[in-house]
Amino acid sequence: MHGMTLDRSLAEELTRAISTSGTDTATIIAPFTGEILHELPLSKIADVEDAAAAARVAQSAWRAAGFEHRRRVLLRAHDLLLESRELLMDAVQSETGKTRGQAFEEVFQGAQATRYYAVSAERVLASHRRRAGIPLVMQTRVSFKPKGIVGVITPWNFPLSLSLMDVVPALAAGNAVVQKADNQGALSILASRKAFIDAGVPAALWAVVAGDGSEIGTAVIDCADYVCFTGSTATGTKVAERAASRLIGASLELGGKNPLIVLDDVDPAEAAANAVYACFSSMGQLCVSIERIYVQRAVAAQFTDEFVARVKALKQGAAFDYSTDVGSLTSPAQLERVQAHVSDAVAKGARVLAGGVARPELGPMFFEPTVLADVTDDMECAANETFGPVVAIHIVDSADEAIVRANDSEFGLNSSIFSGSRARARRLADRIDAGSVNINEGYRGSFSSIDAPMGGMKKSGLGRRNGREGILRFVESRTVSEATGLVTLPRSGAEFAALTGTMLVVLVALKAIGRR
Ligand code: NAD
């Protein structure tokens, strides 16, 4: 039976896959109701080390099995993910409090990532010839070796899709994974992992551990050959420091304070409809969600009226079907943070155009989608990520001013430009300091473009997931160069004296014919 909170016994059956030898548990609360969802078994440091040792053995065989085997297994997992979609959406909604529609986005994105890397890994990682240092005298090839164990540390907000967007390319490249799940996201991860195990991924190859971030997350970094982290900028900085101390690579997908620019040539109603989704999908608990709107004065009044009316019309509630537009925040800590940002802004003079209050009659963590005006730099929510359903509208006098203010942030993750002219928006997109720019969309254009890199500039991160970049993170390149024996390279002063003239002629000739 689907379309309901995940049954506690089923939840506890899934969580038996957590790598643990102990009996400690964490009580996980369902955001829709505040009731106990399940008891999550917690791992100890020794469990992480044991899981890593087993993963290393499993990785050796997985790597040796080759691309074709991995492709078949991952494509089967793709089908099983789709078959179990209702269960997966139940798990995601039960843990996060998001709507059915936004839970579907996670399943869609997870399946996309699985198919994409199953099919493209071999092509991207095929060994190939590169231009040799001295043509004819040498031949050079590059091949790729999986890192070994990839540590994946994931947050609670998109527990299924963000996990698969990192785990699948790591597996497709021939690695093992030791994953630290956020306690509030473990169920969605384990429910999706089951599809991969049933499809033929050895259980030991993809270990999932849970527990305190600083203890168990650190243990994961300490056993990994590479770490990819998704979470806050504060924690990401610690992860980077730990990885640096071990001289392993890291990719960091961190926070944002994402701007949306509304130009004076938009259709205000259409722009408002798209902007609402961009700000309030998953209750703004989305790294690429919009929290700042810069609207040109000529359309500001009309856009704001349309926007506010649409926000007020959003249907909010705890439903396991597609009958609601927005759901709940995920935890009491999130509710506290959102309330703190709103009351600080109001105390300092911001105007609430919509929302601004909790909705305890809907559930313990519900808060209304909130639109603020007159937000000034001294307010908490002006420059800091709220990570919730709060957006500030600012009026600007020109597109140039909008660009300057959009870029005036320590973050640079996502951004958006709405315009009646895609060509005009494209020209402005080039001036935005962010890893992604969406034109006439909030975030779904870039987020669903699984073939294109996703990541942040400035304090929004390091490295990229998705696309070629997303799998090249997980391999070491190895250059093999061989002497052909056609010409012997100079080894003595006399041999140099004989050959340098010819070699200089070669350099001049290569430049003359435009060769790289
Ligand atoms: P968080 O940084 O608190 O936690 C993320 C993960 O790190 C959790 O699994 C946590 O247990 C673990 N962790 C905590 N301390 C650790 C440590 N010292 N070492 C290793 N691991 C540790 O973040 P959160 O509150 O779960 O997620 C919200 C944040 O994540 C927001 O800032 C959001 O913007 C960001 N985020 C970014 C992306 C992206 O792709 N750029 C995606 C989703 C979320």
Coordinates of C-alpha atoms and ligand atoms in Angstrom, one line a residue:
M1 CA 0.0 0.0 0.0
H2 CA 1.6 3.3 -1.1
G3 CA 0.8 7.0 -0.8
M4 CA 1.3 7.1 2.9
T5 CA 3.9 7.5 5.6
L6 CA 6.4 4.7 5.3
D7 CA 5.3 1.8 7.6
R8 CA 7.6 1.7 10.6
S9 CA 8.4 -2.0 10.3
L10 CA 9.3 -1.6 6.6
A11 CA 11.5 1.4 7.6
E12 CA 13.3 -0.7 10.2
E13 CA 13.7 -3.5 7.7
L14 CA 15.4 -1.1 5.3
T15 CA 17.7 0.4 7.9
R16 CA 19.1 -3.1 8.7
A17 CA 21.4 -2.4 5.8
I18 CA 23.2 0.3 7.8
S19 CA 26.7 -0.8 8.6
T20 CA 26.8 -1.1 12.4
S21 CA 27.8 -3.6 15.1
G22 CA 26.2 -1.6 17.9
T23 CA 22.7 -1.1 19.3
D24 CA 22.6 2.7 19.5
T25 CA 19.7 4.3 17.6
A26 CA 18.4 7.8 16.8
T27 CA 14.7 8.5 16.8
I28 CA 13.7 9.9 13.5
I29 CA 10.6 12.1 13.4
A30 CA 8.2 12.4 10.4
P31 CA 7.9 16.1 9.6
F32 CA 4.3 16.0 8.5
T33 CA 3.0 14.7 11.9
G34 CA 5.9 15.0 14.4
E35 CA 5.4 11.3 15.2
I36 CA 8.1 8.7 15.3
L37 CA 9.0 7.5 11.9
H38 CA 11.5 4.9 12.9
E39 CA 14.6 4.1 15.0
L40 CA 17.7 4.5 12.9
P41 CA 20.7 2.2 13.9
L42 CA 23.8 4.3 14.3
S43 CA 27.4 3.3 13.3
K44 CA 30.6 3.6 15.3
I45 CA 34.0 4.6 13.9
A46 CA 35.0 0.9 13.9
D47 CA 32.0 0.1 11.7
V48 CA 33.1 2.7 9.2
E49 CA 36.6 1.1 9.1
D50 CA 35.2 -2.4 8.7
A51 CA 32.8 -1.2 6.0
A52 CA 35.7 0.4 4.2
A53 CA 37.8 -2.8 4.4
A54 CA 35.0 -4.9 2.9
A55 CA 34.4 -2.2 0.3
R56 CA 38.0 -2.3 -0.8
V57 CA 37.8 -6.1 -1.4
A58 CA 34.5 -5.7 -3.3
Q59 CA 35.9 -2.8 -5.4
S60 CA 38.7 -5.0 -6.8
A61 CA 36.2 -7.4 -8.3
W62 CA 33.8 -4.7 -9.4
R63 CA 36.6 -2.8 -11.2
A64 CA 37.8 -6.0 -12.9
A65 CA 34.3 -6.9 -14.1
G66 CA 34.5 -4.0 -16.6
F67 CA 32.3 -1.3 -18.0
E68 CA 29.9 -3.7 -19.9
H69 CA 29.0 -5.5 -16.7
R70 CA 28.6 -2.3 -14.7
R71 CA 26.5 -0.8 -17.5
R72 CA 24.1 -3.8 -17.4
V73 CA 23.8 -3.8 -13.6
L74 CA 23.2 0.0 -13.5
L75 CA 20.6 -0.1 -16.2
R76 CA 18.7 -2.8 -14.4
A77 CA 18.9 -0.7 -11.2
H78 CA 17.4 2.2 -13.3
D79 CA 14.4 0.0 -14.1
L80 CA 14.0 -1.2 -10.5
L81 CA 14.1 2.4 -9.3
L82 CA 11.2 3.2 -11.6
E83 CA 9.3 0.1 -10.5
S84 CA 9.7 1.0 -6.9
R85 CA 8.9 4.7 -7.4
E86 CA 5.9 4.9 -5.2
L87 CA 7.8 3.4 -2.3
L88 CA 10.7 5.8 -3.0
M89 CA 8.3 8.8 -3.0
D90 CA 6.7 7.6 0.2
A91 CA 10.2 7.4 1.8
V92 CA 11.3 10.8 0.6
Q93 CA 8.0 12.5 1.7
S94 CA 8.1 10.7 5.1
E95 CA 11.6 11.9 5.8
T96 CA 11.5 15.4 4.3
G97 CA 7.9 16.6 4.4
K98 CA 8.0 17.7 0.8
T99 CA 5.1 17.3 -1.7
R100 CA 4.5 14.3 -3.9
G101 CA 5.5 16.4 -7.0
Q102 CA 8.8 17.3 -5.5
A103 CA 9.4 13.7 -4.3
F104 CA 8.8 12.7 -7.9
E105 CA 11.5 15.2 -9.0
E106 CA 13.9 13.3 -6.9
V107 CA 13.1 9.9 -8.4
F108 CA 13.2 11.4 -11.9
Q109 CA 16.6 12.9 -11.3
G110 CA 18.0 9.8 -9.6
A111 CA 16.9 7.6 -12.6
Q112 CA 18.3 10.2 -15.0
A113 CA 21.7 10.1 -13.3
T114 CA 21.7 6.3 -13.2
R115 CA 20.9 5.9 -17.0
Y116 CA 23.3 8.7 -17.9
Y117 CA 26.3 7.3 -16.2
A118 CA 25.5 3.7 -17.0
V119 CA 25.6 4.6 -20.7
S120 CA 28.3 7.3 -20.8
A121 CA 31.0 6.0 -18.3
E122 CA 32.9 3.9 -20.8
R123 CA 32.9 6.6 -23.4
V124 CA 34.2 9.3 -21.1
L125 CA 36.7 7.0 -19.4
A126 CA 38.0 5.1 -22.5
S127 CA 41.8 5.1 -22.8
H128 CA 42.8 7.2 -25.7
R129 CA 45.8 8.6 -27.6
R130 CA 47.0 12.1 -26.9
R131 CA 49.4 14.2 -28.8
A132 CA 53.0 13.0 -28.1
G133 CA 55.7 15.5 -27.0
I134 CA 57.7 14.8 -30.1
P135 CA 55.7 13.4 -33.0
L136 CA 56.9 10.0 -34.4
V137 CA 59.5 9.7 -31.7
M138 CA 57.0 9.0 -29.0
Q139 CA 53.4 7.7 -28.6
T140 CA 51.3 8.7 -25.6
R141 CA 48.1 7.3 -24.2
V142 CA 45.9 8.3 -21.3
S143 CA 43.9 5.8 -19.2
F144 CA 41.9 6.2 -16.1
K145 CA 42.0 4.2 -12.9
P146 CA 39.2 4.4 -10.3
K147 CA 40.2 6.2 -7.1
G148 CA 39.2 3.1 -5.0
I149 CA 36.9 4.1 -2.2
V150 CA 34.8 7.2 -2.7
G151 CA 33.4 8.8 0.5
V152 CA 30.0 10.4 -0.1
I153 CA 28.5 12.6 2.6
T154 CA 25.0 13.7 1.9
P155 CA 22.4 16.1 3.5
W156 CA 18.7 15.5 4.4
N157 CA 17.1 17.9 1.9
F158 CA 17.3 15.9 -1.3
P159 CA 18.2 12.5 0.2
L160 CA 17.6 10.4 -2.9
S161 CA 18.6 12.4 -5.9
L162 CA 21.7 14.1 -4.4
S163 CA 22.9 10.7 -3.2
L164 CA 22.5 9.0 -6.6
M165 CA 24.1 11.9 -8.5
D166 CA 27.3 11.2 -6.6
V167 CA 27.1 7.5 -5.9
V168 CA 26.2 6.3 -9.4
P169 CA 29.1 7.9 -11.2
A170 CA 31.5 6.7 -8.5
L171 CA 30.2 3.1 -9.1
A172 CA 30.1 3.5 -12.8
A173 CA 33.8 4.4 -12.8
G174 CA 34.6 1.2 -10.9
N175 CA 34.8 2.5 -7.4
A176 CA 33.3 1.4 -4.1
V177 CA 31.3 3.9 -2.0
V178 CA 31.2 4.4 1.7
Q179 CA 28.3 6.8 2.3
K180 CA 27.5 8.9 5.4
A181 CA 23.8 9.5 5.3
D182 CA 22.3 12.3 7.2
N183 CA 20.1 10.6 9.8
Q184 CA 17.0 12.3 8.4
G185 CA 17.7 11.1 4.9
A186 CA 18.9 7.5 5.5
L187 CA 15.6 5.8 4.6
S188 CA 15.4 7.3 1.2
I189 CA 19.0 6.4 0.5
L190 CA 18.5 2.8 1.6
A191 CA 15.2 2.4 -0.3
S192 CA 17.0 3.5 -3.5
R193 CA 20.1 1.5 -2.7
K194 CA 18.0 -1.6 -2.6
A195 CA 17.2 -1.3 -6.3
F196 CA 21.0 -1.3 -7.0
I197 CA 21.6 -4.3 -4.7
D198 CA 18.7 -6.2 -6.3
A199 CA 20.2 -5.3 -9.7
G200 CA 23.5 -6.9 -8.9
V201 CA 25.6 -4.3 -7.1
P202 CA 27.4 -6.2 -4.3
A203 CA 26.1 -5.0 -0.9
A204 CA 29.7 -4.5 0.4
L205 CA 30.5 -2.2 -2.6
W206 CA 28.1 0.5 -1.4
A207 CA 28.2 0.8 2.4
V208 CA 25.9 3.2 4.2
V209 CA 26.8 4.5 7.7
A210 CA 24.8 6.9 9.9
G211 CA 25.6 8.9 13.0
D212 CA 27.0 12.1 14.2
G213 CA 28.4 14.2 11.4
S214 CA 31.7 15.2 13.0
E215 CA 32.5 11.7 14.2
I216 CA 31.1 9.4 11.5
G217 CA 31.6 11.9 8.7
T218 CA 35.2 12.4 9.7
A219 CA 35.7 8.6 9.8
V220 CA 34.4 8.4 6.2
I221 CA 36.9 11.0 5.0
D222 CA 39.7 9.1 6.9
C223 CA 39.0 5.8 5.0
A224 CA 38.3 7.3 1.6
D225 CA 40.5 7.9 -1.4
Y226 CA 38.3 10.8 -2.5
V227 CA 35.4 12.5 -0.8
C228 CA 32.4 14.3 -2.2
F229 CA 30.4 16.3 0.2
T230 CA 27.0 18.0 -0.1
G231 CA 25.9 20.3 2.7
S232 CA 26.6 23.6 4.3
T233 CA 29.5 25.9 3.6
A234 CA 30.6 25.7 7.3
T235 CA 30.8 21.9 7.3
G236 CA 32.2 21.8 3.8
T237 CA 35.1 23.9 5.0
K238 CA 35.9 21.3 7.7
V239 CA 35.6 18.5 5.2
A240 CA 38.0 20.3 2.8
E241 CA 40.5 20.8 5.7
R242 CA 40.4 17.1 6.7
A243 CA 40.7 15.9 3.1
A244 CA 43.7 18.3 2.6
S245 CA 45.4 16.9 5.6
R246 CA 45.2 13.4 4.0
L247 CA 46.0 14.8 0.5
I248 CA 42.9 13.3 -1.0
G249 CA 40.7 15.2 -3.5
A250 CA 37.3 16.6 -2.5
S251 CA 34.3 18.0 -4.3
L252 CA 32.1 20.3 -2.3
E253 CA 28.5 21.2 -3.1
L254 CA 27.6 23.9 -0.7
G255 CA 25.1 26.6 0.1
G256 CA 23.8 29.5 -2.0
K257 CA 21.9 32.8 -1.8
N258 CA 20.6 32.5 -5.2
P259 CA 19.3 35.6 -7.1
L260 CA 16.6 35.9 -9.8
I261 CA 16.6 38.9 -12.1
V262 CA 13.3 40.0 -13.6
L263 CA 13.9 42.2 -16.6
D264 CA 11.5 44.9 -17.8
D265 CA 10.4 43.0 -20.9
V266 CA 8.8 40.0 -19.2
D267 CA 5.2 39.0 -19.1
P268 CA 4.7 39.7 -15.4
A269 CA 2.1 36.9 -14.8
E270 CA 4.2 34.2 -16.5
A271 CA 7.3 35.4 -14.7
A272 CA 5.5 35.4 -11.4
A273 CA 4.2 31.9 -11.9
N274 CA 7.7 30.5 -12.6
A275 CA 9.3 32.6 -9.8
V276 CA 7.0 31.1 -7.2
Y277 CA 8.2 27.6 -8.1
A278 CA 11.8 28.7 -8.1
C279 CA 11.5 30.1 -4.5
F280 CA 9.2 27.6 -2.8
S281 CA 9.8 24.2 -4.3
S282 CA 10.7 21.8 -1.4
M283 CA 9.9 24.8 0.9
G284 CA 13.1 26.5 -0.2
Q285 CA 15.1 23.8 1.4
L286 CA 17.0 23.4 -1.8
C287 CA 20.6 24.6 -2.5
V288 CA 19.6 26.1 -5.8
S289 CA 16.4 27.7 -4.6
I290 CA 15.9 31.5 -5.1
E291 CA 16.1 33.7 -2.1
R292 CA 16.6 37.2 -3.7
I293 CA 14.6 38.7 -6.5
Y294 CA 15.8 41.8 -8.4
V295 CA 13.0 43.3 -10.5
Q296 CA 13.3 46.2 -12.9
R297 CA 11.2 49.2 -11.8
A298 CA 9.0 49.3 -14.9
V299 CA 7.5 45.9 -14.1
A300 CA 8.0 45.8 -10.4
A301 CA 4.5 46.7 -9.2
Q302 CA 2.7 44.3 -11.6
F303 CA 5.2 41.5 -11.1
T304 CA 5.0 41.9 -7.3
D305 CA 1.2 41.9 -7.3
E306 CA 1.1 38.7 -9.4
F307 CA 3.8 37.1 -7.4
V308 CA 2.2 37.8 -4.0
A309 CA -1.2 36.7 -5.2
R310 CA 0.2 33.4 -6.5
V311 CA 2.1 32.8 -3.3
K312 CA -1.0 33.3 -1.2
A313 CA -2.9 30.9 -3.4
L314 CA -0.4 28.0 -2.9
K315 CA -2.1 25.0 -1.4
Q316 CA -0.1 23.8 1.6
G317 CA -0.5 20.6 3.4
A318 CA 0.6 17.1 4.3
A319 CA -0.6 15.0 1.4
F320 CA 0.9 11.8 -0.1
D321 CA -0.7 12.6 -3.5
Y322 CA -0.4 15.5 -5.9
S323 CA -3.1 17.7 -4.3
T324 CA -0.7 20.2 -2.6
D325 CA 1.7 22.7 -4.0
V326 CA 4.0 23.1 -0.9
G327 CA 4.7 20.9 2.1
S328 CA 6.4 21.1 5.4
L329 CA 9.8 22.1 6.6
T330 CA 11.9 19.1 7.6
S331 CA 12.9 19.6 11.2
P332 CA 12.3 21.8 14.2
A333 CA 15.7 23.3 13.7
Q334 CA 14.7 24.4 10.2
L335 CA 11.5 26.0 11.5
E336 CA 13.5 27.8 14.2
R337 CA 15.9 29.2 11.6
V338 CA 13.2 30.4 9.2
Q339 CA 11.3 32.0 12.1
A340 CA 14.5 33.7 13.3
H341 CA 15.2 35.1 9.8
V342 CA 11.7 36.5 9.4
S343 CA 11.4 38.0 12.9
D344 CA 14.8 39.6 12.6
A345 CA 13.9 41.1 9.3
V346 CA 10.5 42.4 10.5
A347 CA 12.1 43.8 13.7
K348 CA 14.5 45.8 11.5
G349 CA 11.8 47.2 9.2
A350 CA 11.1 44.6 6.5
R351 CA 7.5 44.4 5.2
V352 CA 5.8 41.0 5.0
L353 CA 3.9 40.8 1.7
A354 CA 2.8 37.2 2.1
G355 CA 3.2 34.5 4.7
G356 CA 5.5 35.1 7.7
V357 CA 3.8 32.7 10.1
A358 CA 3.9 29.1 11.1
R359 CA 0.9 26.8 10.4
P360 CA 0.8 24.5 13.4
E361 CA -2.8 23.3 12.5
L362 CA -1.3 21.7 9.4
G363 CA 1.6 20.0 11.2
P364 CA 4.3 20.9 13.7
M365 CA 6.9 22.2 11.1
F366 CA 4.7 24.0 8.6
F367 CA 5.6 27.6 7.8
E368 CA 3.9 29.7 5.1
P369 CA 5.8 30.7 2.0
T370 CA 7.0 34.2 2.8
V371 CA 7.6 37.2 0.7
L372 CA 9.5 40.2 2.1
A373 CA 10.1 43.8 0.9
D374 CA 12.4 46.5 2.2
V375 CA 15.1 44.0 3.2
T376 CA 18.3 45.9 4.1
D377 CA 21.9 44.8 4.5
D378 CA 21.7 44.7 8.3
M379 CA 19.1 41.9 8.3
E380 CA 20.1 38.3 8.8
C381 CA 18.3 37.1 5.7
A382 CA 19.9 39.7 3.4
A383 CA 23.1 37.9 2.7
N384 CA 22.9 34.6 4.6
E385 CA 21.2 31.5 3.3
T386 CA 17.9 31.0 4.9
F387 CA 17.4 27.6 3.3
G388 CA 13.7 28.0 3.7
P389 CA 10.6 29.5 2.1
V390 CA 11.6 33.2 2.4
V391 CA 12.4 35.5 -0.5
A392 CA 13.1 39.2 -0.6
I393 CA 12.0 41.4 -3.5
H394 CA 14.3 44.3 -4.4
I395 CA 13.5 46.9 -7.1
V396 CA 16.4 47.9 -9.4
D397 CA 16.7 50.7 -12.0
S398 CA 18.6 48.8 -14.7
A399 CA 19.8 45.4 -15.8
D400 CA 23.3 46.5 -15.0
E401 CA 22.3 47.3 -11.4
A402 CA 20.6 43.9 -11.2
I403 CA 23.8 42.1 -12.3
V404 CA 26.0 44.0 -9.8
R405 CA 23.6 43.2 -6.9
A406 CA 23.1 39.6 -7.9
N407 CA 26.9 39.2 -7.9
D408 CA 27.3 41.0 -4.6
S409 CA 27.3 37.8 -2.5
E410 CA 29.9 35.4 -1.0
F411 CA 28.0 32.6 -2.7
G412 CA 27.8 31.7 -6.4
L413 CA 25.7 28.6 -6.8
N414 CA 22.6 29.2 -9.0
S415 CA 20.9 32.2 -10.5
S416 CA 18.1 33.0 -12.8
I417 CA 17.1 35.6 -15.4
F418 CA 13.6 36.2 -16.7
S419 CA 13.2 38.1 -19.9
G420 CA 11.0 38.3 -22.9
S421 CA 14.2 38.0 -25.0
R422 CA 16.2 34.9 -24.5
A423 CA 19.1 36.5 -26.4
R424 CA 19.2 39.4 -24.0
A425 CA 19.0 37.1 -21.0
R426 CA 21.9 35.0 -22.5
R427 CA 24.1 38.0 -22.9
L428 CA 23.5 38.9 -19.2
A429 CA 24.0 35.3 -18.1
D430 CA 27.6 35.6 -19.2
R431 CA 28.1 38.3 -16.5
I432 CA 26.8 36.3 -13.6
D433 CA 29.2 34.8 -11.1
A434 CA 27.4 31.5 -10.4
G435 CA 27.9 27.9 -11.4
S436 CA 24.5 27.9 -13.1
V437 CA 22.2 30.4 -14.8
N438 CA 18.6 29.5 -15.7
I439 CA 16.8 31.5 -18.2
N440 CA 13.0 31.8 -17.7
E441 CA 13.2 29.0 -15.2
G442 CA 14.3 28.9 -11.6
Y443 CA 16.6 25.9 -11.2
R444 CA 15.1 22.9 -13.1
G445 CA 16.9 23.7 -16.4
S446 CA 20.4 23.3 -15.1
F447 CA 19.5 20.8 -12.3
S448 CA 17.9 18.3 -14.7
S449 CA 20.7 18.8 -17.4
I450 CA 22.5 15.8 -16.1
D451 CA 25.1 16.1 -19.0
A452 CA 26.2 19.5 -17.8
P453 CA 28.3 20.3 -14.8
M454 CA 26.7 21.5 -11.6
G455 CA 28.4 23.3 -8.8
G456 CA 29.3 26.5 -7.2
M457 CA 31.7 29.4 -7.4
K458 CA 33.1 31.3 -4.4
K459 CA 31.8 29.9 -1.1
S460 CA 29.3 27.7 -2.9
G461 CA 31.8 24.9 -3.5
L462 CA 34.6 23.3 -5.2
G463 CA 34.5 21.0 -8.2
R464 CA 31.4 19.9 -10.1
R465 CA 28.9 17.0 -10.2
N466 CA 27.1 15.8 -13.3
G467 CA 28.4 15.6 -16.8
R468 CA 31.9 14.4 -17.7
E469 CA 33.2 16.5 -14.8
G470 CA 31.0 14.5 -12.4
I471 CA 32.7 11.2 -13.2
L472 CA 36.2 12.4 -13.9
R473 CA 36.3 13.4 -10.2
F474 CA 36.4 9.7 -9.3
V475 CA 39.4 8.5 -11.4
E476 CA 43.1 9.1 -11.5
S477 CA 44.4 9.7 -15.0
R478 CA 47.5 7.8 -15.9
T479 CA 49.7 8.8 -18.9
V480 CA 51.7 6.1 -20.6
S481 CA 54.2 7.3 -23.1
E482 CA 56.5 5.0 -25.2
A483 CA 59.5 5.7 -27.3
T484 CA 58.9 4.4 -30.9
G485 CA 62.6 3.9 -31.5
L486 CA 62.4 5.7 -34.9
V487 CA 64.7 8.4 -33.6
T488 CA 66.8 8.3 -30.5
L489 CA 66.4 11.3 -28.2
P490 CA 69.7 13.1 -27.4
R491 CA 71.4 11.9 -24.2
S492 CA 74.9 13.5 -24.4
G493 CA 76.1 17.0 -25.2
A494 CA 77.3 15.9 -28.6
E495 CA 73.9 14.3 -29.5
F496 CA 72.1 17.6 -28.4
A497 CA 74.5 19.6 -30.5
A498 CA 73.6 17.4 -33.5
L499 CA 69.8 17.6 -32.9
T500 CA 68.9 20.9 -31.4
G501 CA 68.9 22.7 -34.8
T502 CA 66.4 20.2 -36.2
M503 CA 64.2 20.3 -33.1
L504 CA 64.0 24.1 -33.3
V505 CA 63.0 23.8 -37.0
V506 CA 60.3 21.4 -35.9
L507 CA 59.0 23.9 -33.3
V508 CA 58.8 26.7 -35.9
A509 CA 57.1 24.4 -38.4
L510 CA 54.5 23.1 -35.9
K511 CA 53.6 26.7 -35.1
A512 CA 53.4 27.6 -38.8
I513 CA 50.9 24.9 -39.6
G514 CA 48.8 25.8 -36.6
R515 CA 49.3 22.6 -34.7
R516 CA 48.5 22.7 -31.0
Ligands
NAD1 P1 25.3 20.0 7.0 O1 26.6 20.6 6.5 O2 24.9 20.3 8.4 O3 25.4 18.5 6.9 C1 25.6 17.8 5.7 C2 26.2 16.4 6.0 O4 27.5 16.5 6.6 C3 25.3 15.6 7.0 O5 25.3 14.2 6.6 C4 26.1 15.7 8.3 O6 25.9 14.7 9.2 C5 27.5 15.7 7.8 N1 28.5 16.4 8.7 C6 28.3 17.3 9.7 N2 29.5 17.6 10.3 C7 30.4 17.0 9.6 C8 31.9 16.9 9.7 N3 32.5 17.7 10.6 N4 32.6 16.2 8.9 C9 31.9 15.4 7.9 N5 30.6 15.4 7.8 C10 29.8 16.2 8.6 O7 24.2 20.5 6.0 P2 22.7 20.2 6.0 O8 22.1 21.2 7.0 O9 22.4 18.8 6.1 O10 22.2 20.7 4.5 C11 21.9 22.0 4.2 C12 23.0 22.7 3.5 O11 23.4 22.0 2.4 C13 22.6 24.0 2.9 O12 23.6 25.0 3.2 C14 22.4 23.8 1.5 O13 22.6 24.9 0.6 C15 23.5 22.8 1.3 N6 23.2 22.0 0.1 C16 24.0 22.1 -1.1 C17 23.7 21.4 -2.2 C18 24.6 21.6 -3.5 O14 24.5 20.7 -4.3 N7 25.3 22.7 -3.6 C19 22.7 20.5 -2.2 C20 21.9 20.3 -1.1 C21 22.2 21.1 0.1

